[in-house]
Amino acid sequence: MDQKGVLAVISGFSGAGKGTLVKGLLNAYPQQYALSISATTRAPRVGEEHGREYFFVSKERFEQMIAGDALIEYASYVGNYYGTPKGYVAEQMGAGKDVILEIEVQGALKVKERFPEALLVFVTPPDAPELEKRLRGRGTETEEAIRSRLKTAAGEAVFMDRYDYILVNGQLNACIQELHSLIQTQHRQARLNRGLIEKMSRGLSGIAQ
Amino acid sequence: MDQKGVLAVISGFSGAGKGTLVKGLLNAYPQQYALSISATTRAPRVGEEHGREYFFVSKERFEQMIAGDALIEYASYVGNYYGTPKGYVAEQMGAGKDVILEIEVQGALKVKERFPEALLVFVTPPDAPELEKRLRGRGTETEEAIRSRLKTAAGEAVFMDRYDYILVNGQLNACIQELHSLIQTQHRQARLNRGLIEKMSRGLSGIAQ
C-alpha cells in the first residue's frame, strides 16, 4: 500500500499527562513513531542535549530558517524563538513513520491551517477537579504556579472544539492504546491510498474489457 | 460522555466480502451496532421476512415516505423503490448505537451529501485479480454474470476516492477488527464531545476564578 506517515499533533492541559502519554506511545511502538524535535534560541539547561530535548540554534540561524520557510510553525516566547523544523518531519513521514508533534494550542492551530491533513488530538483529564488534583499532586509547585496553570487551561479549553479528536486520559495504558488506534486508522484514509485506488481502477478496467 | 452513535456507511465491490464483514462485526459486538434495514416495494422472496431482510411496503406507502422526508436516501431500480428509513437510524443513534448502512455507491454518496458527518467506508480486496478469483470461486454464476459484476466494479472504483476510508479485506477477522477500530475511534471526534468540552470549560473557569 502507498502509506505515507501521519502527522499527529498532540496538545492538552498542563497536568493532563500528555508528556507521559507520548513517551508511552513511543516506547510501545518505537518502529512506528518519530517524535518531532523543536528548534529554540534559548540556552540549553543542565542535562539537556542538542537534538534530544531541542535543537539549540542561534537567533541568526533561527531567522534564516524563518526566511527560508524551513519551519512548520514558530512562535516567540519570553524573548526566545521556538519552532518546528520542517525537514525532519517530512523526512520521517516520507519513510512511513507517523510523526508526533507535542505542541501548545496556538502552534497546533497554526499547523492545522497550513496542513489541514494533520491529525489534531487534544488530551484532557475526565474533569476539571481531576486536573486540579493532578497539578496539586505533583507537590512541586507553589499555589500561585498552580493557579496560573489552571487559568491557562481555562483559556485553552475554548479551543478544544477546533481539534479533530478529544482523548480523555483516565487510565494511562488504555489511553496509549486509544491514541495508537486513532493514529493507525488514519492510514486507511482514501487520500493516503490513492495508489491503491488507481491500481484497483486500472486492474478492473483491464479485466472488464 | 455525551456519545451519540456513529452512522457508518459501508460500500464495496460485489465479491469484496462486505456482507460477511458486516455480519461478522454485528456478531462480534451485538451491543454496539445496529444494522439499518432498507424499505422496498419489491415483493418478498421465499425465506425473506418483513423487518429482517427488508421492510416490504406498498408503492403508495413508499411514496408517502418520500413526500414526508422519512428516507435518508432512496433510489428506483428495475421498477421498484429501495430506500433507508430515517426513523430507525435516528432512534438507534440516539440510543448510542452505531448504525451500519450497507449500501451501493450512489446511495452512499447521497447519504454523505445530506449527512457530512456519516463515516463512508469502502471495502476492497487487495487487487483486481483477487476480486475476479473470489467472484469465480463462488461457482454459482455464469460467465456473463461475472463479467457484468466486474464491469460494475470498474465503474464503482472511480468513486472510491469520495469515501473517507478504504478498507482492504485480505483476512476477514483482521478486517472486522479494523472496521471496529475505525468506527469506535470516531466517538472521540470533537463534534461528538461538545458536552465534555463545555463541562471542562465551565469547570476550569470556575476553579481558575
CSV table of C-alpha atoms in Angstrom, one decimal:
chain,number,residue,atom,x,y,z
A,1,MET,CA,0.0,0.0,0.0
A,2,ASP,CA,1.1,3.6,-0.6
A,3,GLN,CA,1.3,4.6,3.0
A,4,LYS,CA,3.0,7.8,4.0
A,5,GLY,CA,3.2,8.7,7.6
A,6,VAL,CA,0.6,10.7,9.5
A,7,LEU,CA,1.4,14.0,11.3
A,8,ALA,CA,-0.3,13.8,14.7
A,9,VAL,CA,-0.3,17.0,16.7
A,10,ILE,CA,-0.9,16.4,20.4
A,11,SER,CA,-1.9,19.2,22.8
A,12,GLY,CA,-3.5,19.2,26.2
A,13,PHE,CA,-3.8,20.9,29.5
A,14,SER,CA,-0.7,21.1,31.6
A,15,GLY,CA,-1.4,18.2,34.1
A,16,ALA,CA,-3.4,16.1,31.6
A,17,GLY,CA,-0.5,13.7,31.3
A,18,LYS,CA,0.3,14.2,27.6
A,19,GLY,CA,4.0,14.0,28.0
A,20,THR,CA,3.8,10.6,29.7
A,21,LEU,CA,1.2,9.6,27.1
A,22,VAL,CA,3.5,10.5,24.2
A,23,LYS,CA,6.5,8.8,25.9
A,24,GLY,CA,4.4,5.7,26.5
A,25,LEU,CA,3.3,5.6,22.8
A,26,LEU,CA,6.9,5.9,21.5
A,27,ASN,CA,8.1,3.3,23.9
A,28,ALA,CA,5.4,0.9,23.0
A,29,TYR,CA,5.8,1.3,19.2
A,30,PRO,CA,9.3,2.6,18.5
A,31,GLN,CA,9.3,1.5,14.9
A,32,GLN,CA,6.0,3.2,14.1
A,33,TYR,CA,6.5,6.7,15.5
A,34,ALA,CA,9.0,9.5,15.4
A,35,LEU,CA,8.9,12.5,17.8
A,36,SER,CA,9.3,15.9,16.2
A,37,ILE,CA,12.0,17.9,18.0
A,38,SER,CA,11.6,21.7,18.2
A,39,ALA,CA,14.3,24.3,17.5
A,40,THR,CA,14.9,27.0,20.0
A,41,THR,CA,17.1,30.0,20.6
A,42,ARG,CA,17.0,29.7,24.4
A,43,ALA,CA,20.1,28.4,26.1
A,44,PRO,CA,20.2,24.6,27.0
A,45,ARG,CA,19.5,23.8,30.6
A,46,VAL,CA,21.7,21.4,32.6
A,47,GLY,CA,21.2,17.9,31.3
A,48,GLU,CA,19.6,19.0,28.0
A,49,GLU,CA,21.1,17.7,24.8
A,50,HIS,CA,21.1,19.2,21.3
A,51,GLY,CA,18.9,17.0,19.1
A,52,ARG,CA,17.2,15.3,22.1
A,53,GLU,CA,15.2,18.0,24.0
A,54,TYR,CA,15.7,20.7,21.4
A,55,PHE,CA,17.8,21.7,18.5
A,56,PHE,CA,19.6,24.7,20.1
A,57,VAL,CA,20.4,27.3,17.5
A,58,SER,CA,21.4,31.0,17.4
A,59,LYS,CA,19.0,33.8,16.7
A,60,GLU,CA,20.6,34.4,13.3
A,61,ARG,CA,20.2,30.7,12.3
A,62,PHE,CA,16.6,30.7,13.5
A,63,GLU,CA,15.8,33.8,11.5
A,64,GLN,CA,17.4,32.2,8.4
A,65,MET,CA,15.0,29.2,9.0
A,66,ILE,CA,12.0,31.6,9.1
A,67,ALA,CA,13.2,33.4,6.0
A,68,GLY,CA,13.8,30.0,4.2
A,69,ASP,CA,10.3,28.7,5.1
A,70,ALA,CA,12.1,25.8,6.9
A,71,LEU,CA,9.6,25.8,9.9
A,72,ILE,CA,6.1,24.3,10.1
A,73,GLU,CA,5.3,26.9,12.8
A,74,TYR,CA,7.1,29.1,15.2
A,75,ALA,CA,6.4,31.5,18.0
A,76,SER,CA,8.4,33.9,20.2
A,77,TYR,CA,8.1,33.4,23.9
A,78,VAL,CA,9.8,35.4,26.7
A,79,GLY,CA,12.3,36.7,24.2
A,80,ASN,CA,13.2,33.4,22.6
A,81,TYR,CA,12.1,31.6,19.4
A,82,TYR,CA,10.6,28.2,19.4
A,83,GLY,CA,9.6,26.3,16.2
A,84,THR,CA,9.1,23.0,14.4
A,85,PRO,CA,11.7,22.3,11.6
A,86,LYS,CA,10.0,21.0,8.5
A,87,GLY,CA,12.9,18.9,7.2
A,88,TYR,CA,12.9,16.2,9.9
A,89,VAL,CA,9.1,15.9,9.9
A,90,ALA,CA,8.9,15.5,6.1
A,91,GLU,CA,11.8,13.0,6.1
A,92,GLN,CA,10.2,10.8,8.8
A,93,MET,CA,6.8,10.9,7.2
A,94,GLY,CA,8.3,10.1,3.8
A,95,ALA,CA,9.8,7.0,5.4
A,96,GLY,CA,6.4,5.9,6.5
A,97,LYS,CA,6.7,6.9,10.2
A,98,ASP,CA,4.0,8.7,12.0
A,99,VAL,CA,5.4,11.9,13.4
A,100,ILE,CA,4.2,13.1,16.9
A,101,LEU,CA,4.3,16.8,17.4
A,102,GLU,CA,3.6,17.7,21.1
A,103,ILE,CA,2.8,21.4,21.0
A,104,GLU,CA,0.6,24.1,22.6
A,105,VAL,CA,-2.7,25.2,21.3
A,106,GLN,CA,-1.8,28.2,19.2
A,107,GLY,CA,1.0,26.3,17.5
A,108,ALA,CA,-1.3,23.3,16.8
A,109,LEU,CA,-3.9,25.5,15.2
A,110,LYS,CA,-1.2,27.1,13.0
A,111,VAL,CA,-0.1,23.7,11.9
A,112,LYS,CA,-3.7,22.7,11.0
A,113,GLU,CA,-4.1,25.9,9.0
A,114,ARG,CA,-1.1,25.0,6.9
A,115,PHE,CA,-1.6,21.3,6.8
A,116,PRO,CA,-5.3,20.5,7.0
A,117,GLU,CA,-4.5,16.8,6.8
A,118,ALA,CA,-2.7,16.9,10.2
A,119,LEU,CA,-4.5,15.0,12.9
A,120,LEU,CA,-5.1,17.3,15.9
A,121,VAL,CA,-5.6,15.5,19.2
A,122,PHE,CA,-6.4,17.2,22.5
A,123,VAL,CA,-5.7,15.3,25.7
A,124,THR,CA,-7.8,16.1,28.8
A,125,PRO,CA,-8.4,14.5,32.2
A,126,PRO,CA,-12.0,13.4,32.8
A,127,ASP,CA,-13.0,16.7,34.5
A,128,ALA,CA,-11.7,19.9,35.9
A,129,PRO,CA,-11.4,18.8,39.6
A,130,GLU,CA,-9.2,15.9,38.4
A,131,LEU,CA,-6.9,18.3,36.6
A,132,GLU,CA,-6.5,20.4,39.7
A,133,LYS,CA,-5.9,17.3,41.8
A,134,ARG,CA,-3.2,16.1,39.4
A,135,LEU,CA,-1.5,19.5,39.4
A,136,ARG,CA,-1.5,19.7,43.2
A,137,GLY,CA,-0.4,16.0,43.4
A,138,ARG,CA,2.9,16.9,41.8
A,139,GLY,CA,3.7,18.7,45.1
A,140,THR,CA,6.4,20.7,43.4
A,141,GLU,CA,4.7,23.9,42.6
A,142,THR,CA,3.6,27.0,44.5
A,143,GLU,CA,-0.1,27.8,44.9
A,144,GLU,CA,0.5,30.7,42.5
A,145,ALA,CA,2.0,28.5,39.8
A,146,ILE,CA,-0.9,26.1,40.1
A,147,ARG,CA,-3.5,28.9,39.8
A,148,SER,CA,-1.6,30.2,36.8
A,149,ARG,CA,-1.7,26.8,35.1
A,150,LEU,CA,-5.4,26.4,35.8
A,151,LYS,CA,-6.0,29.9,34.3
A,152,THR,CA,-4.1,28.9,31.2
A,153,ALA,CA,-6.1,25.7,31.0
A,154,ALA,CA,-9.4,27.6,31.2
A,155,GLY,CA,-8.1,29.7,28.2
A,156,GLU,CA,-7.1,26.6,26.2
A,157,ALA,CA,-10.4,24.8,26.8
A,158,VAL,CA,-12.1,27.4,24.5
A,159,PHE,CA,-10.1,25.9,21.6
A,160,MET,CA,-10.8,22.2,22.2
A,161,ASP,CA,-13.5,22.2,19.6
A,162,ARG,CA,-11.0,23.2,16.9
A,163,TYR,CA,-9.3,19.8,17.4
A,164,ASP,CA,-10.2,16.7,15.4
A,165,TYR,CA,-10.3,14.4,18.4
A,166,ILE,CA,-10.6,14.7,22.1
A,167,LEU,CA,-8.8,12.0,24.2
A,168,VAL,CA,-9.8,11.5,27.8
A,169,ASN,CA,-6.7,10.4,29.8
A,170,GLY,CA,-8.3,8.5,32.6
A,171,GLN,CA,-6.1,5.4,32.7
A,172,LEU,CA,-2.7,5.7,31.0
A,173,ASN,CA,-2.3,2.4,29.2
A,174,ALA,CA,-5.8,2.4,27.9
A,175,CYS,CA,-5.2,6.0,26.6
A,176,ILE,CA,-1.9,5.0,24.9
A,177,GLN,CA,-3.8,2.2,23.1
A,178,GLU,CA,-6.6,4.6,22.1
A,179,LEU,CA,-4.1,7.1,20.7
A,180,HIS,CA,-2.4,4.4,18.8
A,181,SER,CA,-5.7,3.2,17.3
A,182,LEU,CA,-6.6,6.7,16.4
A,183,ILE,CA,-3.4,7.4,14.5
A,184,GLN,CA,-3.3,4.0,12.9
A,185,THR,CA,-6.8,4.1,11.5
A,186,GLN,CA,-5.8,7.4,9.7
A,187,HIS,CA,-3.7,5.3,7.4
A,188,ARG,CA,-6.9,4.0,5.9
A,189,GLN,CA,-8.0,7.4,4.7
A,190,ALA,CA,-8.8,7.5,1.0
A,191,ARG,CA,-6.4,10.4,0.4
A,192,LEU,CA,-3.5,8.2,1.7
A,193,ASN,CA,-4.5,5.3,-0.5
A,194,ARG,CA,-4.6,7.0,-4.0
A,195,GLY,CA,-2.1,4.4,-5.3
A,196,LEU,CA,-4.3,1.5,-4.3
A,197,ILE,CA,-7.4,3.2,-5.7
A,198,GLU,CA,-5.7,3.8,-9.1
A,199,LYS,CA,-4.4,0.2,-9.1
A,200,MET,CA,-7.9,-1.2,-8.5
A,201,SER,CA,-9.3,1.1,-11.1
A,202,ARG,CA,-6.8,0.2,-13.8
A,203,GLY,CA,-6.9,-3.5,-12.9
A,204,LEU,CA,-10.7,-3.7,-13.1
A,205,SER,CA,-10.9,-1.8,-16.3
A,206,GLY,CA,-8.4,-4.2,-17.8
A,207,ILE,CA,-10.2,-7.3,-16.6
A,208,ALA,CA,-13.7,-6.0,-17.5
A,209,GLN,CA,-12.7,-5.2,-21.2
B,1,MET,CA,-19.5,11.3,28.0
B,2,ASP,CA,-22.0,12.7,25.5
B,3,GLN,CA,-21.7,9.9,23.0
B,4,LYS,CA,-24.3,9.6,20.3
B,5,GLY,CA,-23.9,6.8,17.8
B,6,VAL,CA,-22.0,7.0,14.6
B,7,LEU,CA,-23.6,6.4,11.2
B,8,ALA,CA,-21.2,4.1,9.2
B,9,VAL,CA,-21.9,3.6,5.5
B,10,ILE,CA,-20.3,0.5,4.1
B,11,SER,CA,-19.9,0.0,0.3
B,12,GLY,CA,-17.7,-2.2,-1.7
B,13,PHE,CA,-17.3,-4.3,-4.8
B,14,SER,CA,-19.5,-7.3,-5.2
B,15,GLY,CA,-17.2,-10.1,-4.1
B,16,ALA,CA,-15.2,-7.9,-1.7
B,17,GLY,CA,-16.8,-9.7,1.2
B,18,LYS,CA,-18.6,-6.7,2.7
B,19,GLY,CA,-21.7,-8.7,3.6
B,20,THR,CA,-19.7,-11.3,5.6
B,21,LEU,CA,-17.7,-8.4,7.1
B,22,VAL,CA,-20.8,-6.6,8.3
B,23,LYS,CA,-22.3,-9.8,9.7
B,24,GLY,CA,-19.0,-10.6,11.5
B,25,LEU,CA,-18.9,-7.1,13.0
B,26,LEU,CA,-22.5,-7.4,14.3
B,27,ASN,CA,-21.9,-10.9,15.7
B,28,ALA,CA,-18.8,-9.8,17.5
B,29,TYR,CA,-20.2,-6.6,19.0
B,30,PRO,CA,-24.0,-7.1,19.1
B,31,GLN,CA,-24.5,-4.4,21.9
B,32,GLN,CA,-22.5,-1.8,19.9
B,33,TYR,CA,-24.0,-1.9,16.5
B,34,ALA,CA,-27.4,-1.8,14.8
B,35,LEU,CA,-27.9,-2.7,11.1
B,36,SER,CA,-30.1,-0.3,9.2
B,37,ILE,CA,-32.8,-2.2,7.3
B,38,SER,CA,-34.0,-0.8,3.9
B,39,ALA,CA,-37.5,-0.4,2.8
B,40,THR,CA,-38.5,-1.7,-0.6
B,41,THR,CA,-41.6,-2.0,-2.9
B,42,ARG,CA,-40.4,-5.3,-4.4
B,43,ALA,CA,-42.2,-8.5,-3.4
B,44,PRO,CA,-40.5,-10.6,-0.7
B,45,ARG,CA,-38.6,-13.7,-2.0
B,46,VAL,CA,-39.0,-17.1,-0.4
B,47,GLY,CA,-37.5,-17.0,3.1
B,48,GLU,CA,-37.3,-13.3,3.4
B,49,GLU,CA,-39.0,-11.7,6.4
B,50,HIS,CA,-40.5,-8.2,6.8
B,51,GLY,CA,-38.2,-6.3,9.2
B,52,ARG,CA,-35.3,-8.7,8.7
B,53,GLU,CA,-34.1,-8.5,5.1
B,54,TYR,CA,-36.3,-5.5,4.2
B,55,PHE,CA,-39.3,-3.6,5.3
B,56,PHE,CA,-41.7,-4.6,2.5
B,57,VAL,CA,-44.1,-1.8,1.7
B,58,SER,CA,-46.6,-0.8,-1.0
B,59,LYS,CA,-45.7,1.8,-3.7
B,60,GLU,CA,-48.2,4.2,-2.1
B,61,ARG,CA,-46.6,3.8,1.3
B,62,PHE,CA,-43.1,4.4,-0.1
B,63,GLU,CA,-44.2,7.5,-1.9
B,64,GLN,CA,-45.7,8.8,1.3
B,65,MET,CA,-42.3,8.2,2.9
B,66,ILE,CA,-40.6,10.2,0.1
B,67,ALA,CA,-43.2,13.0,0.4
B,68,GLY,CA,-42.8,13.1,4.2
B,69,ASP,CA,-39.0,13.2,4.1
B,70,ALA,CA,-38.9,9.9,6.0
B,71,LEU,CA,-36.0,8.5,4.0
B,72,ILE,CA,-32.3,9.2,4.3
B,73,GLU,CA,-31.9,8.2,0.6
B,74,TYR,CA,-33.8,6.2,-1.9
B,75,ALA,CA,-33.5,5.0,-5.5
B,76,SER,CA,-35.6,3.3,-8.1
B,77,TYR,CA,-34.2,0.1,-9.6
B,78,VAL,CA,-35.8,-2.2,-12.2
B,79,GLY,CA,-39.2,-0.7,-11.4
B,80,ASN,CA,-39.0,-0.9,-7.6
B,81,TYR,CA,-38.1,1.6,-4.9
B,82,TYR,CA,-35.4,0.9,-2.4
B,83,GLY,CA,-34.6,3.4,0.5
B,84,THR,CA,-33.3,3.9,4.0
B,85,PRO,CA,-36.0,4.9,6.6
B,86,LYS,CA,-34.7,7.7,8.7
B,87,GLY,CA,-36.7,6.9,11.9
B,88,TYR,CA,-34.9,3.6,12.8
B,89,VAL,CA,-31.5,5.1,12.2
B,90,ALA,CA,-32.1,8.2,14.3
B,91,GLU,CA,-33.6,6.1,17.1
B,92,GLN,CA,-30.6,3.7,17.3
B,93,MET,CA,-28.1,6.5,17.1
B,94,GLY,CA,-29.9,8.4,19.8
B,95,ALA,CA,-29.6,5.3,22.0
B,96,GLY,CA,-25.8,5.4,21.4
B,97,LYS,CA,-25.7,2.5,18.9
B,98,ASP,CA,-23.5,2.8,15.9
B,99,VAL,CA,-25.7,2.2,12.8
B,100,ILE,CA,-24.3,0.2,9.9
B,101,LEU,CA,-25.7,1.1,6.5
B,102,GLU,CA,-24.6,-1.4,3.8
B,103,ILE,CA,-25.4,0.4,0.6
B,104,GLU,CA,-24.2,0.8,-3.0
B,105,VAL,CA,-22.0,3.7,-4.2
B,106,GLN,CA,-24.7,6.2,-5.5
B,107,GLY,CA,-26.7,5.8,-2.3
B,108,ALA,CA,-23.7,6.2,-0.1
B,109,LEU,CA,-22.7,9.5,-1.8
B,110,LYS,CA,-26.2,10.8,-1.4
B,111,VAL,CA,-26.1,10.0,2.4
B,112,LYS,CA,-22.7,11.8,2.7
B,113,GLU,CA,-24.2,14.9,0.9
B,114,ARG,CA,-27.0,15.0,3.4
B,115,PHE,CA,-25.1,14.0,6.5
B,116,PRO,CA,-21.5,15.0,6.0
B,117,GLU,CA,-20.7,13.5,9.5
B,118,ALA,CA,-21.5,10.0,8.2
B,119,LEU,CA,-18.4,7.8,8.0
B,120,LEU,CA,-18.0,6.4,4.5
B,121,VAL,CA,-16.0,3.1,4.3
B,122,PHE,CA,-15.2,1.4,1.0
B,123,VAL,CA,-14.3,-2.3,1.2
B,124,THR,CA,-12.0,-3.8,-1.4
B,125,PRO,CA,-10.0,-6.9,-1.9
B,126,PRO,CA,-6.2,-6.3,-2.2
B,127,ASP,CA,-6.2,-6.2,-6.0
B,128,ALA,CA,-8.3,-6.8,-9.1
B,129,PRO,CA,-7.3,-10.4,-9.9
B,130,GLU,CA,-8.2,-11.3,-6.3
B,131,LEU,CA,-11.7,-9.9,-6.9
B,132,GLU,CA,-12.1,-11.9,-10.0
B,133,LYS,CA,-10.9,-15.0,-8.3
B,134,ARG,CA,-13.4,-14.5,-5.5
B,135,LEU,CA,-16.3,-14.0,-7.9
B,136,ARG,CA,-15.3,-17.1,-9.9
B,137,GLY,CA,-14.7,-19.1,-6.6
B,138,ARG,CA,-18.4,-18.8,-5.8
B,139,GLY,CA,-19.1,-21.2,-8.7
B,140,THR,CA,-22.7,-20.2,-8.8
B,141,GLU,CA,-22.7,-17.6,-11.6
B,142,THR,CA,-22.5,-17.6,-15.4
B,143,GLU,CA,-19.5,-16.1,-17.2
B,144,GLU,CA,-21.8,-13.4,-18.3
B,145,ALA,CA,-22.9,-12.5,-14.7
B,146,ILE,CA,-19.3,-12.5,-13.6
B,147,ARG,CA,-18.3,-10.1,-16.4
B,148,SER,CA,-21.2,-7.9,-15.6
B,149,ARG,CA,-20.1,-7.7,-11.9
B,150,LEU,CA,-16.5,-6.9,-12.9
B,151,LYS,CA,-17.8,-4.1,-15.2
B,152,THR,CA,-19.9,-2.7,-12.4
B,153,ALA,CA,-16.9,-2.8,-10.1
B,154,ALA,CA,-14.8,-0.9,-12.7
B,155,GLY,CA,-17.4,1.8,-12.7
B,156,GLU,CA,-17.6,1.9,-8.9
B,157,ALA,CA,-13.8,2.1,-8.5
B,158,VAL,CA,-13.9,5.7,-9.9
B,159,PHE,CA,-15.8,6.8,-6.7
B,160,MET,CA,-13.5,5.2,-4.2
B,161,ASP,CA,-11.7,8.5,-3.5
B,162,ARG,CA,-15.0,10.1,-2.5
B,163,TYR,CA,-15.1,7.7,0.6
B,164,ASP,CA,-13.5,8.7,3.9
B,165,TYR,CA,-11.7,5.4,4.4
B,166,ILE,CA,-10.6,2.4,2.3
B,167,LEU,CA,-10.6,-1.0,4.0
B,168,VAL,CA,-8.6,-3.8,2.4
B,169,ASN,CA,-10.4,-7.1,3.1
B,170,GLY,CA,-7.5,-9.5,3.0
B,171,GLN,CA,-8.1,-11.6,6.1
B,172,LEU,CA,-11.7,-11.5,7.4
B,173,ASN,CA,-11.1,-11.3,11.2
B,174,ALA,CA,-8.4,-8.7,10.9
B,175,CYS,CA,-10.7,-6.7,8.7
B,176,ILE,CA,-13.5,-6.9,11.2
B,177,GLN,CA,-11.2,-5.6,13.9
B,178,GLU,CA,-10.0,-2.8,11.7
B,179,LEU,CA,-13.6,-1.8,10.9
B,180,HIS,CA,-14.5,-1.9,14.6
B,181,SER,CA,-11.4,0.4,15.5
B,182,LEU,CA,-12.3,2.7,12.7
B,183,ILE,CA,-15.8,3.2,13.8
B,184,GLN,CA,-15.0,3.3,17.6
B,185,THR,CA,-12.3,6.0,17.2
B,186,GLN,CA,-14.9,8.3,15.6
B,187,HIS,CA,-16.6,8.6,19.0
B,188,ARG,CA,-13.6,10.7,20.0
B,189,GLN,CA,-14.3,13.3,17.4
B,190,ALA,CA,-14.6,16.8,19.0
B,191,ARG,CA,-18.0,17.4,17.4
B,192,LEU,CA,-19.4,14.3,19.3
B,193,ASN,CA,-17.9,15.6,22.6
B,194,ARG,CA,-19.3,19.1,22.8
B,195,GLY,CA,-20.8,18.3,26.3
B,196,LEU,CA,-17.4,17.2,27.6
B,197,ILE,CA,-15.8,20.3,26.1
B,198,GLU,CA,-18.4,22.6,27.8
B,199,LYS,CA,-18.0,20.8,31.1
B,200,MET,CA,-14.2,21.2,31.1
B,201,SER,CA,-14.6,24.9,30.0
B,202,ARG,CA,-17.1,25.7,32.7
B,203,GLY,CA,-15.3,23.6,35.4
B,204,LEU,CA,-11.9,25.3,34.7
B,205,SER,CA,-13.4,28.8,34.6
B,206,GLY,CA,-14.9,28.1,38.0
B,207,ILE,CA,-11.7,26.8,39.6
B,208,ALA,CA,-9.5,29.4,38.0
B,209,GLN,CA,-11.6,32.4,39.3
